Amino acid sequence: MAASLELQTPQQHSSSPVSTASSAISMEGTVLCSANHAPLTPISFLERTALVYPDRLAIVASDGSAGGVARTWRETRARCLRLAAALTGRLGVQRHDVVAVFAQNIPAVCELHFGVPMAGAVICTLNSRLDAAMAAVLLRHSEAKVVFVDRALLGVAQKALVLVAEAGARRPVLVLISELLDDEPSLASDAKIKVTRVDYEYEHLLSAAAAGSSPDFAIRWPADENEPIALNYTSGTTSRPKGVIYSHRGAYLSSLAAVIVNAMAETPVYLWTVPMFHCNGWCLVWGVAAQGGTNVCVRRVTAAAIFDSVARHGVTHMGGAPTVLSMIVNATAEEQRPMALLAPGGRRRVTVMTGGAPPPPQVLFRMEEHGFLVIHSYGLTETYGPATVCTWKPEWDALPAAERAQIKSRQGLHHVGLEAADVKDPATMRSVPADGRTVGEVMLRGNTVMSGYYKDGGATAEALAGGWLRSGDLAVREEDGYIKILDRSKDIIISGGENISTVEVEAVLFGHPAVEEAAVVGRPDEYWGETPCAFVKLRGGGGGATAAEELMAFCRARLPRYMAPRTVVVVEEELPKTATGKVQKVALRERAKAMGSLPAAASSSSRRAPTGTAGSGRSKL
Amino acid sequence: MAASLELQTPQQHSSSPVSTASSAISMEGTVLCSANHAPLTPISFLERTALVYPDRLAIVASDGSAGGVARTWRETRARCLRLAAALTGRLGVQRHDVVAVFAQNIPAVCELHFGVPMAGAVICTLNSRLDAAMAAVLLRHSEAKVVFVDRALLGVAQKALVLVAEAGARRPVLVLISELLDDEPSLASDAKIKVTRVDYEYEHLLSAAAAGSSPDFAIRWPADENEPIALNYTSGTTSRPKGVIYSHRGAYLSSLAAVIVNAMAETPVYLWTVPMFHCNGWCLVWGVAAQGGTNVCVRRVTAAAIFDSVARHGVTHMGGAPTVLSMIVNATAEEQRPMALLAPGGRRRVTVMTGGAPPPPQVLFRMEEHGFLVIHSYGLTETYGPATVCTWKPEWDALPAAERAQIKSRQGLHHVGLEAADVKDPATMRSVPADGRTVGEVMLRGNTVMSGYYKDGGATAEALAGGWLRSGDLAVREEDGYIKILDRSKDIIISGGENISTVEVEAVLFGHPAVEEAAVVGRPDEYWGETPCAFVKLRGGGGGATAAEELMAFCRARLPRYMAPRTVVVVEEELPKTATGKVQKVALRERAKAMGSLPAAASSSSRRAPTGTAGSGRSKL
């Protein structure tokens, strides 16, 4: 254990003689030195956990036995140091260079979250569902010096690098992560991988660094905690990528807030159903390390994988967009394993943080029945993931299920790591009253708000104008102060001068037992400007005009007339989604537009005597 | 709830236009502005909790019904703002002025922990057991502008102010906190209080501030998070008081670390058995607010008060020196209420953090039997309270009780808020090997180390020399990396050139079923220089020479000969203790010295054929 004593700690200030701090901020006798001041950084989490929990599992993948990955925190730290040594040595990475990662949720991505910052560099995890063209755009925009590529994505990455080179930009060094999981064919037998275009292989790089005669790599601690640690591209357009910059300070504080909000006691077991490329896994790649937890990696998020992981590894926490929740509640009897069976006494509960969209009430009910505790949070890439949480109060436990679901579907209030979440009139910057009616824009402020958009001072200034991050989400404040989001400002439907929250219409649709997926967008309407158009997937497929008619009637019975969809399209395939499980409303809006405007006569009359326009209900996406 | 929208947030940076951060630390596009940077301060905890949990109980005292105190977070915030308004207005307190508090654990002290920093001032909680002379010294040294005085301590405070004035120093303004608890006689009937020497009364001050026509007080947020928030005097000498300065940043980070280390989920119920004047209640006055918890105040810490509070208020967490633990395990059958009876199903557990001295194994066993979960931590006033924690590992659960107690009696490793805890040779600053044998000094480093000693740059430089806080505690590192403290460097006994850890000798004494209290110090010895001298209180009193002989034999059978006490003094009263429950070894050392040196002949021979020197065993303290 002598090695444990060599753990490193940051030293921002000279250690001797101690320097006296500015008298303006201090009382006589105050000093700032390395004894009492260290830049906040998630690197410290790994250093401490490797000392406290050296033998505890840090990362497992597959079943953790033959062929699978099962590494302790001691091993993980050693590998991260080797990775940092390879980056700064062989790969010549300098401070603040961008190192890209293009991978699914595999063990190496956990390591890269520490190894890259330890090299003083900035980790940029790319969405694993990018196509080559978009990946090329982001690699160029980020000016990544190195890109670590999951073997499952090598083909796309190689195409992207060709595009980068064709555009005359510097081609990043490609490091292939070829580590196998149990259920994968071996690399050697995979003829599709053109290894000739691979510069390095991950494990070889680490082995070479270990074989070097030099002692432990000296961590490049940030000199200032506001230095960048990560770059996260939002799902922007190819013409103007938005690269959100995270600082070491923000990442540290956001990680601790995530630990507290998720009620993560020591040594949690975290199942990676949230993509690690998404806000650095809502900062939990770092947060799990802070608590000496175990990361359970799965390539494919399926109901079976979730229930299996809970059974095998004793998962305590996970997260995901409502799609992941739907996956759990719609699991077949074969896939499901009631939590009560997994833990004698039925006490085990898995805490699931959800976000991205409000979970439909039906989904919440069924999650509870399955033994999952759902925490509803809301956030943006610009807030390091979760920014608000619908903090649950004990007095709500006794309410009827429908009311509980209603309460929990709200976005709530800012977590402990943020200073404020407010709903404001974006023009006057005045807070809206807590009346549940007055609509404003959600605005956020605090240490877990991004440093800015990379190379886009204009967009940064716009987003942070007035001293608040403007979310672009429209919301009200309910009487208990909790924030309830109505819609993205760009998603709101304006029909005859009335604002319609597509989220509210969707919530009603989800209340219909046959509905599995639903999304509402505006469709051009000659009379009303636009009217709600719903795209719906039914349980077990099927549909047609009858189903569409029934759903329209269902909504009219439960919503003000002007809010009920005037078009319902029943589709047989899944709705198009982003990598993080959000429905791509842009695609649906284009589809609604392509249907053409609803004629004025039909529309204006149907507000009184609705007949529906279910003709398009047979369309497929 | 419109009021909730007026909660304040700090604005360190100009809000518009956004300023570009230094390019040395940032990527292009980075800005630092009030949207993404706020000074870390515990004030934010109150602001957020008053919004999220406005109706939840913040502070209760006594039974919370007639005459008792029971205030919500909404009320508490309003009162803290009024307090800050009164401080800055009527009392003329300026930024960084010191505001002293001389009180037991009463509700007002919780409020002062927020109200004083909201006024931009520094809270200085004085030990409630100080006598007038020492209180006067600290009031002068701190230059307190105001002192808030608990009615229970008014007599002492008034004497102290007379002494301050006699010394020619400026007399602080005295604010009497006359709030009654259920079990106290009314103020009016208390003839001993000379209200004429009271400048203000706490409740009157608050009411007057509320009656003012001005809107809500504008919080004086720290402009820099390294500004001071608290001043805590250690139990130093009168000639050179040591006032430890805490910063807003350190207090914020220490509070979150305390929440995490105590595994405090949302809305904990915290029983104040730790004095709030001690390291600001180990930073939990702020930490409990961060989690929307309830503070349960009791004036007198007794077994009955503890069990009653658990039963009445559903206490989830508490803390205390080993004396508090002894109180629980030595409670009479009448005082005790088994946890299983308090919560149907027997699931309730109270988490108790202990520190100050390693809890004796017997005490740990019995705490577990009573349904208390003990977390053993170690820290100093200079580390905002707890710095290390003996993090428990599941694999230890199956070990025999004695072994578990042995493991838990160690100090462990630094918590998540600190960068490092190490054991070093103070001369070379080299880390000792993790061999369980090599002795070094515990040294600490990180953001939760003090800013310095007030007005004592020399002592500050000495304490932080070399970039580490030197604790003065001698320890070894065991093979699993955990730190085990042997003794305070000043308490170690050097006998014939051998170092003797008094803590180890005491642990053996506590293993004897008849021993209730034990403390070991060095006694001058003509032959060996000094030899161990034990002061022991037996269960149920009694003792005498026979008991002393038996205890010496008991120790000789369990310790190397040179470590066994050569003098055992059985006392009938409690050992003298500091306000935080630590035995005052200084007093015992003087007592041992007063006994005179052990004669050389008796001593040298008795290492071979011990006869004991139990003659002094009848002495009383």
PDB file of N, CA and C in Angstrom, chain A residues 1 5 9-11 15 25 28 31 34-36 38 44 48 52-53 225 227-228 249 391 393 414-415 419-420 432 445-447 449-451 454-455 467 477 479, chain B residues 1 5 9-11 15 25 28 31 34-36 38 44 48 52-53 225 227-228 249 391 393 414-415 419-420 432 445-447 449-451 454-455 467 477 479:
ATOM      1  N   MET A   1       0.822  -1.227   0.000  1.00  0.00           N
ATOM      2  CA  MET A   1       0.000   0.000   0.000  1.00  0.00           C
ATOM      3  C   MET A   1       0.849   1.268   0.000  1.00  0.00           C
ATOM      4  N   LEU A   5       0.479   6.252  -0.857  1.00  0.00           N
ATOM      5  CA  LEU A   5       0.996   7.488  -0.276  1.00  0.00           C
ATOM      6  C   LEU A   5       1.511   8.442  -1.337  1.00  0.00           C
ATOM      7  N   THR A   9      -1.638  15.706  -5.052  1.00  0.00           N
ATOM      8  CA  THR A   9      -2.606  16.747  -4.732  1.00  0.00           C
ATOM      9  C   THR A   9      -2.186  18.032  -5.425  1.00  0.00           C
ATOM     10  N   PRO A  10      -3.183  18.822  -5.791  1.00  0.00           N
ATOM     11  CA  PRO A  10      -2.856  20.040  -6.529  1.00  0.00           C
ATOM     12  C   PRO A  10      -2.179  21.059  -5.629  1.00  0.00           C
ATOM     13  N   GLN A  11      -1.327  21.834  -6.173  1.00  0.00           N
ATOM     14  CA  GLN A  11      -0.666  22.903  -5.443  1.00  0.00           C
ATOM     15  C   GLN A  11      -0.728  24.152  -6.280  1.00  0.00           C
ATOM     16  N   SER A  15       4.177  26.990  -1.631  1.00  0.00           N
ATOM     17  CA  SER A  15       3.941  26.363  -0.338  1.00  0.00           C
ATOM     18  C   SER A  15       4.765  27.024   0.763  1.00  0.00           C
ATOM     19  N   ILE A  25      -9.952  41.518   1.190  1.00  0.00           N
ATOM     20  CA  ILE A  25     -10.896  40.420   1.371  1.00  0.00           C
ATOM     21  C   ILE A  25     -10.679  39.687   2.677  1.00  0.00           C
ATOM     22  N   GLU A  28      -6.731  40.095   9.334  1.00  0.00           N
ATOM     23  CA  GLU A  28      -5.292  39.998   9.548  1.00  0.00           C
ATOM     24  C   GLU A  28      -4.915  38.583   9.989  1.00  0.00           C
ATOM     25  N   VAL A  31      -3.941  33.834   5.054  1.00  0.00           N
ATOM     26  CA  VAL A  31      -3.038  33.553   3.936  1.00  0.00           C
ATOM     27  C   VAL A  31      -3.759  32.637   2.955  1.00  0.00           C
ATOM     28  N   SER A  34      -0.904  26.598  -0.554  1.00  0.00           N
ATOM     29  CA  SER A  34      -1.323  25.263  -0.978  1.00  0.00           C
ATOM     30  C   SER A  34      -1.874  24.449   0.185  1.00  0.00           C
ATOM     31  N   ALA A  35      -1.627  24.884   1.420  1.00  0.00           N
ATOM     32  CA  ALA A  35      -2.201  24.154   2.554  1.00  0.00           C
ATOM     33  C   ALA A  35      -3.706  24.356   2.639  1.00  0.00           C
ATOM     34  N   ASN A  36      -4.181  25.542   2.233  1.00  0.00           N
ATOM     35  CA  ASN A  36      -5.604  25.836   2.431  1.00  0.00           C
ATOM     36  C   ASN A  36      -6.338  26.230   1.161  1.00  0.00           C
ATOM     37  N   ALA A  38      -6.920  24.775  -2.928  1.00  0.00           N
ATOM     38  CA  ALA A  38      -6.630  23.914  -4.070  1.00  0.00           C
ATOM     39  C   ALA A  38      -7.718  24.171  -5.094  1.00  0.00           C
ATOM     40  N   SER A  44      -9.481  15.301  -8.184  1.00  0.00           N
ATOM     41  CA  SER A  44      -9.314  15.005  -6.754  1.00  0.00           C
ATOM     42  C   SER A  44     -10.173  13.819  -6.315  1.00  0.00           C
ATOM     43  N   ARG A  48      -8.578  10.589  -4.320  1.00  0.00           N
ATOM     44  CA  ARG A  48      -9.023  10.196  -2.993  1.00  0.00           C
ATOM     45  C   ARG A  48      -9.620   8.790  -2.988  1.00  0.00           C
ATOM     46  N   VAL A  52      -8.969   5.520  -0.657  1.00  0.00           N
ATOM     47  CA  VAL A  52      -9.951   5.012   0.300  1.00  0.00           C
ATOM     48  C   VAL A  52     -10.507   3.651  -0.133  1.00  0.00           C
ATOM     49  N   TYR A  53     -10.755   3.501  -1.422  1.00  0.00           N
ATOM     50  CA  TYR A  53     -11.379   2.268  -1.939  1.00  0.00           C
ATOM     51  C   TYR A  53     -10.513   1.588  -2.997  1.00  0.00           C
ATOM     52  N   GLU A 225      -9.121  26.996 -11.202  1.00  0.00           N
ATOM     53  CA  GLU A 225     -10.260  26.081 -11.312  1.00  0.00           C
ATOM     54  C   GLU A 225     -11.253  26.473 -12.397  1.00  0.00           C
ATOM     55  N   GLU A 227     -10.359  26.879 -15.411  1.00  0.00           N
ATOM     56  CA  GLU A 227      -9.860  26.336 -16.674  1.00  0.00           C
ATOM     57  C   GLU A 227     -10.836  25.285 -17.220  1.00  0.00           C
ATOM     58  N   PRO A 228     -10.814  25.070 -18.533  1.00  0.00           N
ATOM     59  CA  PRO A 228     -11.773  24.125 -19.130  1.00  0.00           C
ATOM     60  C   PRO A 228     -11.418  22.674 -18.852  1.00  0.00           C
ATOM     61  N   ARG A 249     -14.036  23.763 -11.969  1.00  0.00           N
ATOM     62  CA  ARG A 249     -14.854  24.182 -10.816  1.00  0.00           C
ATOM     63  C   ARG A 249     -16.315  23.760 -11.005  1.00  0.00           C
ATOM     64  N   THR A 391     -38.047  18.293  -6.217  1.00  0.00           N
ATOM     65  CA  THR A 391     -37.813  17.754  -4.869  1.00  0.00           C
ATOM     66  C   THR A 391     -39.118  17.247  -4.268  1.00  0.00           C
ATOM     67  N   LYS A 393     -41.716  15.890  -1.480  1.00  0.00           N
ATOM     68  CA  LYS A 393     -41.990  16.166  -0.066  1.00  0.00           C
ATOM     69  C   LYS A 393     -42.832  15.059   0.540  1.00  0.00           C
ATOM     70  N   HIS A 414     -34.071  24.745  -8.416  1.00  0.00           N
ATOM     71  CA  HIS A 414     -32.640  24.485  -8.622  1.00  0.00           C
ATOM     72  C   HIS A 414     -32.039  23.621  -7.512  1.00  0.00           C
ATOM     73  N   HIS A 415     -31.058  22.822  -7.903  1.00  0.00           N
ATOM     74  CA  HIS A 415     -30.371  21.977  -6.923  1.00  0.00           C
ATOM     75  C   HIS A 415     -29.334  22.796  -6.166  1.00  0.00           C
ATOM     76  N   GLU A 419     -27.220  28.636  -8.050  1.00  0.00           N
ATOM     77  CA  GLU A 419     -27.682  29.723  -7.190  1.00  0.00           C
ATOM     78  C   GLU A 419     -29.172  30.003  -7.330  1.00  0.00           C
ATOM     79  N   ALA A 420     -29.661  29.922  -8.552  1.00  0.00           N
ATOM     80  CA  ALA A 420     -31.067  30.279  -8.744  1.00  0.00           C
ATOM     81  C   ALA A 420     -31.628  29.723 -10.034  1.00  0.00           C
ATOM     82  N   VAL A 432     -41.923  36.190 -13.068  1.00  0.00           N
ATOM     83  CA  VAL A 432     -43.375  36.060 -13.182  1.00  0.00           C
ATOM     84  C   VAL A 432     -43.917  35.730 -11.789  1.00  0.00           C
ATOM     85  N   ARG A 445     -28.892  30.549 -12.970  1.00  0.00           N
ATOM     86  CA  ARG A 445     -27.685  31.270 -12.605  1.00  0.00           C
ATOM     87  C   ARG A 445     -26.912  30.498 -11.540  1.00  0.00           C
ATOM     88  N   GLY A 446     -25.609  30.441 -11.680  1.00  0.00           N
ATOM     89  CA  GLY A 446     -24.802  29.793 -10.658  1.00  0.00           C
ATOM     90  C   GLY A 446     -23.530  29.179 -11.215  1.00  0.00           C
ATOM     91  N   ASN A 447     -22.813  28.511 -10.330  1.00  0.00           N
ATOM     92  CA  ASN A 447     -21.499  27.977 -10.699  1.00  0.00           C
ATOM     93  C   ASN A 447     -21.556  26.786 -11.631  1.00  0.00           C
ATOM     94  N   VAL A 449     -23.319  26.731 -14.386  1.00  0.00           N
ATOM     95  CA  VAL A 449     -23.706  27.206 -15.717  1.00  0.00           C
ATOM     96  C   VAL A 449     -22.416  27.276 -16.542  1.00  0.00           C
ATOM     97  N   MET A 450     -22.518  26.895 -17.803  1.00  0.00           N
ATOM     98  CA  MET A 450     -21.349  26.817 -18.702  1.00  0.00           C
ATOM     99  C   MET A 450     -20.472  28.061 -18.697  1.00  0.00           C
ATOM    100  N   SER A 451     -19.216  27.862 -19.111  1.00  0.00           N
ATOM    101  CA  SER A 451     -18.288  28.991 -19.253  1.00  0.00           C
ATOM    102  C   SER A 451     -18.583  29.776 -20.530  1.00  0.00           C
ATOM    103  N   TYR A 454     -17.814  27.557 -27.288  1.00  0.00           N
ATOM    104  CA  TYR A 454     -16.464  27.604 -27.853  1.00  0.00           C
ATOM    105  C   TYR A 454     -16.436  28.371 -29.178  1.00  0.00           C
ATOM    106  N   LYS A 455     -15.575  29.334 -29.239  1.00  0.00           N
ATOM    107  CA  LYS A 455     -15.371  30.150 -30.445  1.00  0.00           C
ATOM    108  C   LYS A 455     -16.642  30.858 -30.912  1.00  0.00           C
ATOM    109  N   GLY A 467     -27.023  38.500 -17.096  1.00  0.00           N
ATOM    110  CA  GLY A 467     -26.566  37.795 -15.903  1.00  0.00           C
ATOM    111  C   GLY A 467     -27.319  36.510 -15.602  1.00  0.00           C
ATOM    112  N   ARG A 477     -44.638  29.419 -12.919  1.00  0.00           N
ATOM    113  CA  ARG A 477     -44.275  29.039 -11.568  1.00  0.00           C
ATOM    114  C   ARG A 477     -45.567  28.699 -10.854  1.00  0.00           C
ATOM    115  N   GLU A 479     -48.003  27.604  -7.524  1.00  0.00           N
ATOM    116  CA  GLU A 479     -48.151  28.337  -6.264  1.00  0.00           C
ATOM    117  C   GLU A 479     -47.135  27.946  -5.197  1.00  0.00           C
TER     118      GLU A 479
ATOM    119  N   MET B   1     -47.105  32.939  -2.265  1.00  0.00           N
ATOM    120  CA  MET B   1     -45.715  32.512  -2.496  1.00  0.00           C
ATOM    121  C   MET B   1     -44.924  33.493  -3.333  1.00  0.00           C
ATOM    122  N   LEU B   5     -40.135  34.536  -4.764  1.00  0.00           N
ATOM    123  CA  LEU B   5     -39.424  34.973  -5.964  1.00  0.00           C
ATOM    124  C   LEU B   5     -38.426  36.081  -5.679  1.00  0.00           C
ATOM    125  N   THR B   9     -29.718  36.338  -4.868  1.00  0.00           N
ATOM    126  CA  THR B   9     -28.572  35.546  -5.296  1.00  0.00           C
ATOM    127  C   THR B   9     -27.383  36.476  -5.432  1.00  0.00           C
ATOM    128  N   PRO B  10     -26.213  35.924  -5.149  1.00  0.00           N
ATOM    129  CA  PRO B  10     -25.025  36.773  -5.204  1.00  0.00           C
ATOM    130  C   PRO B  10     -24.675  37.146  -6.641  1.00  0.00           C
ATOM    131  N   GLN B  11     -24.137  38.288  -6.810  1.00  0.00           N
ATOM    132  CA  GLN B  11     -23.684  38.721  -8.137  1.00  0.00           C
ATOM    133  C   GLN B  11     -22.284  39.261  -7.986  1.00  0.00           C
ATOM    134  N   SER B  15     -23.161  41.959 -14.738  1.00  0.00           N
ATOM    135  CA  SER B  15     -24.053  41.055 -15.439  1.00  0.00           C
ATOM    136  C   SER B  15     -24.139  41.384 -16.922  1.00  0.00           C
ATOM    137  N   ILE B  25      -6.348  31.178 -18.986  1.00  0.00           N
ATOM    138  CA  ILE B  25      -7.022  30.063 -18.328  1.00  0.00           C
ATOM    139  C   ILE B  25      -8.184  29.523 -19.141  1.00  0.00           C
ATOM    140  N   GLU B  28     -11.443  30.012 -26.139  1.00  0.00           N
ATOM    141  CA  GLU B  28     -12.126  31.140 -26.762  1.00  0.00           C
ATOM    142  C   GLU B  28     -13.644  31.009 -26.613  1.00  0.00           C
ATOM    143  N   VAL B  31     -16.502  33.192 -20.699  1.00  0.00           N
ATOM    144  CA  VAL B  31     -16.706  34.425 -19.950  1.00  0.00           C
ATOM    145  C   VAL B  31     -16.913  34.075 -18.484  1.00  0.00           C
ATOM    146  N   SER B  34     -22.039  36.999 -13.778  1.00  0.00           N
ATOM    147  CA  SER B  34     -22.912  36.575 -12.682  1.00  0.00           C
ATOM    148  C   SER B  34     -23.816  35.408 -13.092  1.00  0.00           C
ATOM    149  N   ALA B  35     -23.924  35.150 -14.392  1.00  0.00           N
ATOM    150  CA  ALA B  35     -24.726  33.995 -14.814  1.00  0.00           C
ATOM    151  C   ALA B  35     -24.034  32.681 -14.477  1.00  0.00           C
ATOM    152  N   ASN B  36     -22.699  32.690 -14.514  1.00  0.00           N
ATOM    153  CA  ASN B  36     -21.995  31.422 -14.341  1.00  0.00           C
ATOM    154  C   ASN B  36     -20.951  31.433 -13.227  1.00  0.00           C
ATOM    155  N   ALA B  38     -20.646  32.517  -8.998  1.00  0.00           N
ATOM    156  CA  ALA B  38     -21.116  33.110  -7.752  1.00  0.00           C
ATOM    157  C   ALA B  38     -20.159  32.677  -6.659  1.00  0.00           C
ATOM    158  N   SER B  44     -26.213  30.873   0.518  1.00  0.00           N
ATOM    159  CA  SER B  44     -27.018  30.307  -0.575  1.00  0.00           C
ATOM    160  C   SER B  44     -27.871  29.135  -0.114  1.00  0.00           C
ATOM    161  N   ARG B  48     -31.925  29.002  -0.832  1.00  0.00           N
ATOM    162  CA  ARG B  48     -32.540  27.938  -1.611  1.00  0.00           C
ATOM    163  C   ARG B  48     -33.550  27.159  -0.773  1.00  0.00           C
ATOM    164  N   VAL B  52     -37.409  26.045  -1.423  1.00  0.00           N
ATOM    165  CA  VAL B  52     -37.815  24.653  -1.658  1.00  0.00           C
ATOM    166  C   VAL B  52     -38.649  24.115  -0.493  1.00  0.00           C
ATOM    167  N   TYR B  53     -38.274  24.449   0.722  1.00  0.00           N
ATOM    168  CA  TYR B  53     -38.948  23.907   1.913  1.00  0.00           C
ATOM    169  C   TYR B  53     -39.503  25.019   2.812  1.00  0.00           C
ATOM    170  N   GLU B 225     -15.163  34.770  -2.422  1.00  0.00           N
ATOM    171  CA  GLU B 225     -15.519  33.652  -1.547  1.00  0.00           C
ATOM    172  C   GLU B 225     -14.453  33.352  -0.493  1.00  0.00           C
ATOM    173  N   GLU B 227     -13.409  35.579   1.510  1.00  0.00           N
ATOM    174  CA  GLU B 227     -13.654  36.478   2.643  1.00  0.00           C
ATOM    175  C   GLU B 227     -14.035  35.667   3.884  1.00  0.00           C
ATOM    176  N   PRO B 228     -13.787  36.260   5.068  1.00  0.00           N
ATOM    177  CA  PRO B 228     -14.066  35.518   6.311  1.00  0.00           C
ATOM    178  C   PRO B 228     -15.556  35.420   6.605  1.00  0.00           C
ATOM    179  N   ARG B 249     -15.933  30.216   1.304  1.00  0.00           N
ATOM    180  CA  ARG B 249     -15.661  29.066   0.444  1.00  0.00           C
ATOM    181  C   ARG B 249     -15.442  27.802   1.272  1.00  0.00           C
ATOM    182  N   THR B 391     -13.888   5.672   7.042  1.00  0.00           N
ATOM    183  CA  THR B 391     -14.895   5.162   6.093  1.00  0.00           C
ATOM    184  C   THR B 391     -15.064   3.653   6.261  1.00  0.00           C
ATOM    185  N   LYS B 393     -16.221  -0.140   5.447  1.00  0.00           N
ATOM    186  CA  LYS B 393     -16.343  -0.965   4.239  1.00  0.00           C
ATOM    187  C   LYS B 393     -17.204  -2.184   4.522  1.00  0.00           C
ATOM    188  N   HIS B 414      -8.991  11.339   4.596  1.00  0.00           N
ATOM    189  CA  HIS B 414      -9.664  12.634   4.413  1.00  0.00           C
ATOM    190  C   HIS B 414     -10.992  12.491   3.687  1.00  0.00           C
ATOM    191  N   HIS B 415     -11.928  13.371   4.046  1.00  0.00           N
ATOM    192  CA  HIS B 415     -13.236  13.356   3.387  1.00  0.00           C
ATOM    193  C   HIS B 415     -13.145  14.073   2.044  1.00  0.00           C
ATOM    194  N   GLU B 419      -8.208  17.891   0.254  1.00  0.00           N
ATOM    195  CA  GLU B 419      -7.392  17.298  -0.805  1.00  0.00           C
ATOM    196  C   GLU B 419      -6.556  16.126  -0.322  1.00  0.00           C
ATOM    197  N   ALA B 420      -6.039  16.213   0.885  1.00  0.00           N
ATOM    198  CA  ALA B 420      -5.148  15.153   1.347  1.00  0.00           C
ATOM    199  C   ALA B 420      -4.994  15.155   2.859  1.00  0.00           C
ATOM    200  N   VAL B 432       5.364   8.822   5.858  1.00  0.00           N
ATOM    201  CA  VAL B 432       5.811   7.575   6.485  1.00  0.00           C
ATOM    202  C   VAL B 432       5.253   6.408   5.671  1.00  0.00           C
ATOM    203  N   ARG B 445      -4.307  19.032   4.003  1.00  0.00           N
ATOM    204  CA  ARG B 445      -4.241  20.044   2.968  1.00  0.00           C
ATOM    205  C   ARG B 445      -5.540  20.100   2.172  1.00  0.00           C
ATOM    206  N   GLY B 446      -6.020  21.284   1.889  1.00  0.00           N
ATOM    207  CA  GLY B 446      -7.215  21.401   1.058  1.00  0.00           C
ATOM    208  C   GLY B 446      -8.021  22.639   1.376  1.00  0.00           C
ATOM    209  N   ASN B 447      -9.159  22.731   0.723  1.00  0.00           N
ATOM    210  CA  ASN B 447      -9.976  23.939   0.819  1.00  0.00           C
ATOM    211  C   ASN B 447     -10.688  24.092   2.156  1.00  0.00           C
ATOM    212  N   VAL B 449      -9.177  23.801   5.054  1.00  0.00           N
ATOM    213  CA  VAL B 449      -8.179  24.161   6.065  1.00  0.00           C
ATOM    214  C   VAL B 449      -8.313  25.675   6.281  1.00  0.00           C
ATOM    215  N   MET B 450      -8.210  26.095   7.526  1.00  0.00           N
ATOM    216  CA  MET B 450      -8.403  27.508   7.914  1.00  0.00           C
ATOM    217  C   MET B 450      -7.628  28.504   7.049  1.00  0.00           C
ATOM    218  N   SER B 451      -8.120  29.734   7.062  1.00  0.00           N
ATOM    219  CA  SER B 451      -7.420  30.824   6.366  1.00  0.00           C
ATOM    220  C   SER B 451      -6.209  31.299   7.160  1.00  0.00           C
ATOM    221  N   TYR B 454      -6.178  34.619  13.498  1.00  0.00           N
ATOM    222  CA  TYR B 454      -6.445  36.053  13.488  1.00  0.00           C
ATOM    223  C   TYR B 454      -5.345  36.819  14.229  1.00  0.00           C
ATOM    224  N   LYS B 455      -4.800  37.786  13.562  1.00  0.00           N
ATOM    225  CA  LYS B 455      -3.766  38.660  14.110  1.00  0.00           C
ATOM    226  C   LYS B 455      -2.533  37.909  14.603  1.00  0.00           C
ATOM    227  N   GLY B 467       3.309  24.036   3.166  1.00  0.00           N
ATOM    228  CA  GLY B 467       2.131  23.762   2.343  1.00  0.00           C
ATOM    229  C   GLY B 467       1.188  22.736   2.936  1.00  0.00           C
ATOM    230  N   ARG B 477       0.423   5.114   9.720  1.00  0.00           N
ATOM    231  CA  ARG B 477      -0.486   4.732   8.660  1.00  0.00           C
ATOM    232  C   ARG B 477      -0.556   3.212   8.655  1.00  0.00           C
ATOM    233  N   GLU B 479      -1.745  -0.631   7.209  1.00  0.00           N
ATOM    234  CA  GLU B 479      -1.473  -1.190   5.885  1.00  0.00           C
ATOM    235  C   GLU B 479      -2.529  -0.872   4.834  1.00  0.00           C
TER     236      GLU B 479
END
